[in-house]
CSV table of C-alpha atoms in Angstrom, one decimal:
chain,number,residue,atom,x,y,z
A,1,MET,CA,1.7,76.7,9.8
A,2,ALA,CA,4.4,74.5,11.0
A,3,THR,CA,6.1,72.4,8.5
A,4,GLU,CA,7.5,69.0,9.3
A,5,GLN,CA,11.0,68.2,8.3
A,6,ARG,CA,11.8,64.7,7.4
A,7,THR,CA,15.2,63.3,6.8
A,8,ALA,CA,15.4,60.9,3.9
A,9,GLY,CA,16.0,57.3,5.0
A,10,CYS,CA,15.5,57.9,8.7
A,11,ARG,CA,12.8,55.9,10.4
A,12,PRO,CA,12.0,55.6,14.0
A,13,PRO,CA,13.6,52.5,15.5
A,14,ARG,CA,11.4,49.4,15.5
A,15,VAL,CA,10.7,47.8,18.8
A,16,GLN,CA,10.9,44.1,18.5
A,17,PRO,CA,9.3,41.7,21.0
A,18,GLU,CA,11.8,40.0,23.3
A,19,TRP,CA,11.0,36.5,22.1
A,20,THR,CA,12.2,37.3,18.5
A,21,THR,CA,15.6,38.5,19.6
A,22,TRP,CA,16.9,35.0,20.6
A,23,TRP,CA,16.0,33.7,17.2
A,24,ARG,CA,18.0,36.3,15.4
A,25,THR,CA,21.0,36.0,17.7
A,26,SER,CA,21.2,32.2,17.7
A,27,SER,CA,24.0,31.5,15.3
A,28,GLY,CA,24.6,27.9,14.3
A,29,SER,CA,21.5,26.5,16.0
A,30,VAL,CA,20.0,25.4,12.6
A,31,ALA,CA,22.9,23.0,12.1
A,32,ALA,CA,22.5,21.5,15.5
A,33,GLU,CA,18.7,21.1,15.1
A,34,THR,CA,19.2,19.4,11.7
A,35,VAL,CA,21.7,17.0,13.2
A,36,LEU,CA,19.2,16.1,16.0
A,37,VAL,CA,16.1,15.8,13.7
A,38,ALA,CA,17.6,14.1,10.6
A,39,PRO,CA,17.9,10.6,12.1
A,40,PHE,CA,14.2,10.6,13.1
A,41,LEU,CA,13.2,11.7,9.6
A,42,VAL,CA,15.3,9.0,8.0
A,43,VAL,CA,13.7,6.3,10.3
A,44,LEU,CA,10.3,7.6,9.4
A,45,LEU,CA,11.0,7.5,5.7
A,46,VAL,CA,12.3,3.9,6.0
A,47,PHE,CA,9.3,2.9,8.0
A,48,VAL,CA,6.9,4.3,5.3
A,49,GLY,CA,8.9,2.5,2.6
A,50,VAL,CA,8.6,-0.8,4.4
A,51,VAL,CA,4.8,-0.4,4.9
A,52,VAL,CA,4.3,0.6,1.2
A,53,HIS,CA,6.4,-2.4,0.1
A,54,ARG,CA,4.4,-4.8,2.3
A,55,GLY,CA,1.1,-3.5,0.7
A,56,VAL,CA,2.4,-3.8,-2.8
A,57,ASP,CA,3.9,-7.2,-2.2
A,58,ALA,CA,0.7,-8.6,-0.7
A,59,ARG,CA,-1.3,-7.2,-3.7
A,60,ILE,CA,1.1,-9.1,-6.1
A,61,ARG,CA,0.8,-12.3,-4.1
A,62,VAL,CA,-3.0,-12.2,-4.2
A,63,ASP,CA,-3.1,-11.5,-7.9
A,64,ASP,CA,-0.7,-14.4,-8.5
A,65,ALA,CA,-2.8,-16.7,-6.3
A,66,ALA,CA,-6.0,-15.8,-8.3
A,67,HIS,CA,-4.2,-16.5,-11.6
A,68,GLN,CA,-2.9,-19.9,-10.4
A,69,ALA,CA,-6.3,-20.8,-8.9
A,70,ALA,CA,-8.1,-19.9,-12.1
A,71,ARG,CA,-5.7,-22.0,-14.2
A,72,ALA,CA,-6.1,-25.0,-11.9
A,73,ALA,CA,-9.9,-24.7,-12.0
A,74,SER,CA,-9.9,-24.5,-15.8
A,75,ILE,CA,-8.2,-27.9,-16.1
A,76,GLU,CA,-10.8,-29.7,-13.9
A,77,ARG,CA,-13.7,-31.5,-15.5
A,78,SER,CA,-16.6,-30.6,-13.2
A,79,PRO,CA,-17.7,-27.4,-11.4
A,80,LEU,CA,-17.3,-29.0,-8.0
A,81,ALA,CA,-13.8,-30.2,-8.8
A,82,ALA,CA,-12.9,-26.8,-10.2
A,83,SER,CA,-14.0,-25.0,-7.1
A,84,THR,CA,-12.1,-27.5,-4.9
A,85,ALA,CA,-8.9,-27.1,-7.0
A,86,ALA,CA,-9.2,-23.3,-7.0
A,87,GLN,CA,-9.5,-23.3,-3.2
A,88,GLN,CA,-6.5,-25.6,-2.7
A,89,THR,CA,-4.4,-23.9,-5.2
A,90,ALA,CA,-5.0,-20.4,-3.9
A,91,THR,CA,-4.3,-21.5,-0.3
A,92,SER,CA,-1.1,-23.3,-1.3
A,93,ALA,CA,0.1,-20.4,-3.5
A,94,LEU,CA,-0.3,-17.8,-0.7
A,95,ALA,CA,1.3,-20.1,1.8
A,96,SER,CA,4.3,-20.8,-0.4
A,97,ALA,CA,4.7,-17.1,-1.1
A,98,GLY,CA,4.8,-16.3,2.6
A,99,ALA,CA,1.6,-14.2,2.5
A,100,VAL,CA,-0.4,-14.5,5.7
A,101,CYS,CA,-4.2,-14.0,5.4
A,102,ALA,CA,-6.3,-13.5,8.4
A,103,ALA,CA,-9.3,-14.5,6.3
A,104,LEU,CA,-9.1,-16.1,2.9
A,105,THR,CA,-12.1,-16.4,0.6
A,106,VAL,CA,-12.0,-18.1,-2.8
A,107,SER,CA,-15.1,-18.0,-5.1
A,108,THR,CA,-15.3,-19.8,-8.4
A,109,THR,CA,-17.7,-19.2,-11.2
A,110,THR,CA,-17.7,-21.9,-13.9
A,111,ALA,CA,-19.5,-22.6,-17.1
A,112,GLY,CA,-19.3,-25.3,-19.8
A,113,PRO,CA,-16.5,-26.1,-22.2
A,114,GLY,CA,-15.7,-23.2,-24.5
A,115,ASP,CA,-16.6,-20.7,-21.9
A,116,ALA,CA,-14.5,-19.4,-19.0
A,117,VAL,CA,-13.9,-19.9,-15.3
A,118,ALA,CA,-13.5,-16.9,-13.1
A,119,VAL,CA,-11.8,-17.1,-9.7
A,120,THR,CA,-11.9,-14.3,-7.1
A,121,VAL,CA,-9.5,-14.4,-4.2
A,122,SER,CA,-10.0,-12.2,-1.2
A,123,CYS,CA,-7.3,-12.0,1.5
A,124,GLU,CA,-7.4,-9.9,4.7
A,125,VAL,CA,-3.9,-8.7,5.3
A,126,ASP,CA,-2.9,-7.5,8.8
A,127,PHE,CA,-1.2,-4.1,8.9
A,128,GLY,CA,-1.4,-3.8,12.7
A,129,ASP,CA,2.2,-2.9,13.2
A,130,ALA,CA,1.8,0.1,10.8
A,131,ILE,CA,-1.0,1.8,12.7
A,132,LEU,CA,1.3,4.6,13.7
A,133,LEU,CA,1.3,5.9,10.1
A,134,GLY,CA,-2.5,6.0,9.9
A,135,MET,CA,-2.8,2.7,8.1
A,136,PRO,CA,-5.9,0.7,8.9
A,137,GLY,CA,-5.4,-2.4,11.2
A,138,SER,CA,-6.2,-4.7,8.3
A,139,SER,CA,-7.0,-4.4,4.6
A,140,VAL,CA,-8.9,-6.8,2.3
A,141,LEU,CA,-7.2,-7.3,-1.0
A,142,THR,CA,-9.2,-8.8,-3.8
A,143,ALA,CA,-8.1,-10.2,-7.2
A,144,THR,CA,-10.1,-11.8,-10.0
A,145,SER,CA,-8.6,-14.0,-12.8
A,146,VAL,CA,-10.4,-15.5,-15.7
A,147,GLU,CA,-9.2,-18.5,-17.7
A,148,PRO,CA,-10.8,-20.2,-20.7
A,149,ILE,CA,-12.1,-23.7,-20.4
A,150,ASP,CA,-10.8,-26.0,-23.1
A,151,ARG,CA,-13.5,-26.7,-25.6
A,152,TRP,CA,-12.2,-30.1,-26.6
A,153,ARG,CA,-11.6,-31.6,-23.1
A,154,SER,CA,-13.8,-34.5,-22.0
A,155,GLY,CA,-16.7,-33.5,-19.8
A,156,GLY,CA,-17.4,-36.9,-18.3
A,157,THR,CA,-15.6,-40.0,-17.3
A,158,GLY,CA,-16.5,-42.0,-20.4
A,159,GLY,CA,-14.6,-39.9,-23.0
A,160,ARG,CA,-10.9,-39.5,-23.9
A,161,GLY,CA,-8.5,-37.5,-21.8
């Protein structure tokens, strides 16, 4: 029987594909690639930050408009006047804040004195310029605010107040 002799630590040489040799021999190419790619990554990060800020800012503006509209509606004496005041206040609050709504919906739910008035503001915000990041073209933001109606205010035209 023939015995094999092996030398400790000796292995047959590995044959590497030709396409991996350029990767191992390219010294300093990582620094060059980083210099070329880094500006694009920074621009992408800034773009994502701007889009996120726009979404958060629009949400805050819609919440504030709902609060202002509910407060204006709670001061009025009739449900029709409350609904009109809520619509006007929400529209002016969003316009003065610089929020642009493609479609604005204001719905008001009122009850009698001692109860509450609820105002829901829905605003369709356009994110068309952020479509490259996978954002939808537009998004509907909705906010609801509830304010108490003063129990002691006059309900008609013949009372005090």
